[in-house]
Tab-separated table of C-alpha atoms in Angstrom:
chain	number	residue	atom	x	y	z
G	184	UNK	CA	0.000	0.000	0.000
G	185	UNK	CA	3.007	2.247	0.305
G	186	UNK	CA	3.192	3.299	-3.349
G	187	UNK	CA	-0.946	4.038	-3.668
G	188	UNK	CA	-1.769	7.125	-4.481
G	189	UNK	CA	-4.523	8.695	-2.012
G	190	UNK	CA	-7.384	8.662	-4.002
G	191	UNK	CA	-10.984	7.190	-3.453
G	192	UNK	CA	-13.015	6.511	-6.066
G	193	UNK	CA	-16.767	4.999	-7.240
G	194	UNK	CA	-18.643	4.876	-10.424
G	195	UNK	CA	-19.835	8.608	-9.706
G	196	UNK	CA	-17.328	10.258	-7.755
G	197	UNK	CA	-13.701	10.268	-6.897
G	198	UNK	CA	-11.680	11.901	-3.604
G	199	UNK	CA	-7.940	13.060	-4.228
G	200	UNK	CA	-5.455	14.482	-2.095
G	201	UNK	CA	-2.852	16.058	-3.943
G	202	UNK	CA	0.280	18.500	-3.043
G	203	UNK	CA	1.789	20.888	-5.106
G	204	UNK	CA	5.104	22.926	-5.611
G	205	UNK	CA	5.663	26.803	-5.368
G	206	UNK	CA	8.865	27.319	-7.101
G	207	UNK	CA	9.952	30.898	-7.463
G	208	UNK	CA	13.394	32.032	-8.834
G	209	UNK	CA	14.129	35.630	-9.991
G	210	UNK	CA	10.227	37.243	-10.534
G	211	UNK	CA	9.559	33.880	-12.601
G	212	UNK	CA	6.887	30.882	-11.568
G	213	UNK	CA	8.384	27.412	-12.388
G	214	UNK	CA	4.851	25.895	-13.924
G	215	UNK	CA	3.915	22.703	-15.845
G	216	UNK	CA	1.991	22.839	-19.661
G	217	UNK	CA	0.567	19.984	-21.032
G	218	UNK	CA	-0.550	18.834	-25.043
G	219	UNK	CA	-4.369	18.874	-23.697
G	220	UNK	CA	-4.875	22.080	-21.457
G	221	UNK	CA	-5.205	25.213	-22.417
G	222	UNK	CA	-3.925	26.120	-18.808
G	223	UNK	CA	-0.515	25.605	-17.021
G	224	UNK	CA	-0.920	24.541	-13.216
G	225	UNK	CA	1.744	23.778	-10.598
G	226	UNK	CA	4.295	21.364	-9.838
G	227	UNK	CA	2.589	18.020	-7.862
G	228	UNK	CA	0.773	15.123	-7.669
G	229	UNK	CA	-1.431	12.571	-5.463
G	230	UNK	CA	-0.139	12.423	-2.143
G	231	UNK	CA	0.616	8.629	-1.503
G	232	UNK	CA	-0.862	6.373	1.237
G	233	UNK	CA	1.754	6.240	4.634
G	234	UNK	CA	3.138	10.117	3.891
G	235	UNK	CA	2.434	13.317	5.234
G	236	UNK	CA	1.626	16.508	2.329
G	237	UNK	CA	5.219	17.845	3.354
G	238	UNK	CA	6.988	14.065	2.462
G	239	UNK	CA	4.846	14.059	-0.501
G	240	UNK	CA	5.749	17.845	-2.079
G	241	UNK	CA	9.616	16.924	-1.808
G	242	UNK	CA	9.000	13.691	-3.311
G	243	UNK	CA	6.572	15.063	-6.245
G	244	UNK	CA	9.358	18.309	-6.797
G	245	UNK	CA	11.867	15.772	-7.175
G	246	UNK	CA	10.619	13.354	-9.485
G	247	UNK	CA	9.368	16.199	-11.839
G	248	UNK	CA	12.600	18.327	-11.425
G	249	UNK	CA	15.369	15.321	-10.845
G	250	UNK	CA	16.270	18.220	-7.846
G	251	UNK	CA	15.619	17.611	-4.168
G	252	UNK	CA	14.535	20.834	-2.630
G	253	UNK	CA	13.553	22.273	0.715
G	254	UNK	CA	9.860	23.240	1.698
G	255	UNK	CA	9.668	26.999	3.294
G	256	UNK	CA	6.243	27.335	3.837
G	257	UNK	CA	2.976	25.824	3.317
G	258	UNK	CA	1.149	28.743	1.244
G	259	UNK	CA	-2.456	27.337	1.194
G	260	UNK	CA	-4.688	24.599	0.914
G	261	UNK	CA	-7.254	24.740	-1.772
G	262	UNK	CA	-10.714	22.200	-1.245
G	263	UNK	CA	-11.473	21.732	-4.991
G	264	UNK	CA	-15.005	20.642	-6.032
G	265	UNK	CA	-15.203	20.075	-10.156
G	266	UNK	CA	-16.692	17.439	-12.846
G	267	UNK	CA	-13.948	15.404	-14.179
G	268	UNK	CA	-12.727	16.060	-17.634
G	269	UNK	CA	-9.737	13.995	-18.335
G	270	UNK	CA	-9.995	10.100	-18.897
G	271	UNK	CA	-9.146	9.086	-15.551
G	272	UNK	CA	-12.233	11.394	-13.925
G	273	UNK	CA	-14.398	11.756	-17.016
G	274	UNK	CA	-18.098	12.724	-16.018
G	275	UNK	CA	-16.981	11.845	-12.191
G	276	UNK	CA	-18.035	14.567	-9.215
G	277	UNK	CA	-14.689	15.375	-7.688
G	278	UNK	CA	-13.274	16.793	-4.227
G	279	UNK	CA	-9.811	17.599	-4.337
G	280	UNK	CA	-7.719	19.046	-1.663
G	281	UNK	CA	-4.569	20.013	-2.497
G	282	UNK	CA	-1.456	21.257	-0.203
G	283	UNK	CA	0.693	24.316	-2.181
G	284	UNK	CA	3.567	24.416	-0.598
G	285	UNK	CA	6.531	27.258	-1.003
G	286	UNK	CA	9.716	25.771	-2.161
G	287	UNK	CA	13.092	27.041	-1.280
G	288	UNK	CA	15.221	27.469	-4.751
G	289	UNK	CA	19.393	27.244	-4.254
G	290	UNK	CA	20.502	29.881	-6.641
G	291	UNK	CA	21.675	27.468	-8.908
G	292	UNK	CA	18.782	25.857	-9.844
G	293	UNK	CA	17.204	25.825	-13.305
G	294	UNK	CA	15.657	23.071	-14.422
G	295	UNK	CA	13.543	22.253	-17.858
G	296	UNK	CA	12.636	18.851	-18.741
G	297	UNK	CA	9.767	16.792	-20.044
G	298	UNK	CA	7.308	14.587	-17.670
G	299	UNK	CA	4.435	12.836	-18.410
G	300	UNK	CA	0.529	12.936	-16.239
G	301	UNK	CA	-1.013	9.626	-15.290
G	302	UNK	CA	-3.389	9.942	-18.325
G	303	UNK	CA	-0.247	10.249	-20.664
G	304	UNK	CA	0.046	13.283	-21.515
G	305	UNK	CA	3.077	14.845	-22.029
G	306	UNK	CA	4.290	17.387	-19.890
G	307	UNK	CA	6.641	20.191	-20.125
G	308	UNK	CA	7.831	22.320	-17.556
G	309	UNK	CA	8.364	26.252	-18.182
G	310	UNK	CA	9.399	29.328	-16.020
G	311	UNK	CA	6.949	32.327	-16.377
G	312	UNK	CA	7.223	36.113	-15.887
G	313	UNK	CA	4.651	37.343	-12.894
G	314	UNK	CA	2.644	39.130	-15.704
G	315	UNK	CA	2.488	36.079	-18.052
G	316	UNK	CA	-1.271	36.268	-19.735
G	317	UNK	CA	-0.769	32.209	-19.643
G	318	UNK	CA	-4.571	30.789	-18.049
G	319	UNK	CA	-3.612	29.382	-14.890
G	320	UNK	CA	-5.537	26.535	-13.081
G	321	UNK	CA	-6.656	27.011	-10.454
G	322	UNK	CA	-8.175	30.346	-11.607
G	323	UNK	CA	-7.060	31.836	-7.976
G	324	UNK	CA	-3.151	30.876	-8.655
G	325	UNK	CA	-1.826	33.845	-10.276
G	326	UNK	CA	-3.248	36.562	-7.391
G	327	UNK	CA	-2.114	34.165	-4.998
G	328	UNK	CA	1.492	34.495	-6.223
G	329	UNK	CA	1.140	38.165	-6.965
G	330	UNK	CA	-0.078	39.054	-3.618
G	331	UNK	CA	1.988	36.112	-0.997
G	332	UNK	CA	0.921	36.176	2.357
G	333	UNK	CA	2.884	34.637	5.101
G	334	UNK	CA	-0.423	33.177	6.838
G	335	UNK	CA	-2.176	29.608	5.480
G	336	UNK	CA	-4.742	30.308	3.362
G	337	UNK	CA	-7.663	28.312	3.056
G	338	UNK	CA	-9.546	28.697	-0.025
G	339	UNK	CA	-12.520	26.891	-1.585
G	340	UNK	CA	-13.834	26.112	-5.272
G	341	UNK	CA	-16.700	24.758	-6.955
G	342	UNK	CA	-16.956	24.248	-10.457
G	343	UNK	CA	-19.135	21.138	-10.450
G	344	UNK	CA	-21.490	20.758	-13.423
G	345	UNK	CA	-24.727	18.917	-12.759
């Protein structure tokens, strides 16, 4: 059970918990694009059974970077309601919580390579300017990072379709 990734799923509905990367260096967001979106989104993953969202955001950085980093900060956590779109969660009502977590960056890091998501698709990641017109999911991302606070946030979504 060590290597399942926490998620809970039925015919109708599915549960993930998920963590995710803040990677700043120099005014620039280090963000993932994919062949299917039409929106970049963060670093991260499922969390996996047996490790806490702090174990998991190292271990998620990592195997999408190759580069072990530090957290700083947890930034927020976002509860994420939404009807699936992508193979895995097509037509499913989902609840997503994910933990964003601030990354330290040594000043010698700068990374680009090519991943892949669990549906296949590939991945690519890219470093952004703060006023980047890129669509960002989730739609709260970019004010997040262009107004940081130092407290948690909590923040909710809902973009279920019935």
């Amino acid at each position: 059970m060590k290597n399942t990734d926490l998620t809970i799923k039925d015919t109708d509905n599915m549960l993930n918990i998920r963590v995710a990367g803040i990677i700043i260096k120099n005014n620039r967001v280090l963000m993932v694009k994919n062949l299917r979106s039409d929106y970049i989104y963060s670093l991260g993953g499922r969390l996996k059974f047996g490790e806490s969202a702090a174990q998991g955001v190292v271990r998620e950085v990592e195997e999408e970077t190759g580069v072990r980093l530090e957290i700083d900060r947890l930034g927020f956590v976002h509860e994420n309601f939404f009807t699936g779109s992508t193979p895995s969660k097509m037509n499913r009502q989902v609840y997503e919580i994910t933990f964003y977590f601030y990354m330290k960056v040594p000043r010698d890091f700068n990374i680009e390579t090519d991943t892949a998501t669990a549906d296949g698709d590939g991945e690519t990641l890219v470093w952004l300017d703060w006023h980047s017109d890129e669509k960002y999911y989730p739609q709260f991302f970019k004010a997040e990072l262009d107004n940081p606070s130092q407290e948690i946030k909590h923040i909710v979504t809902d973009d279920r379709q019935f």
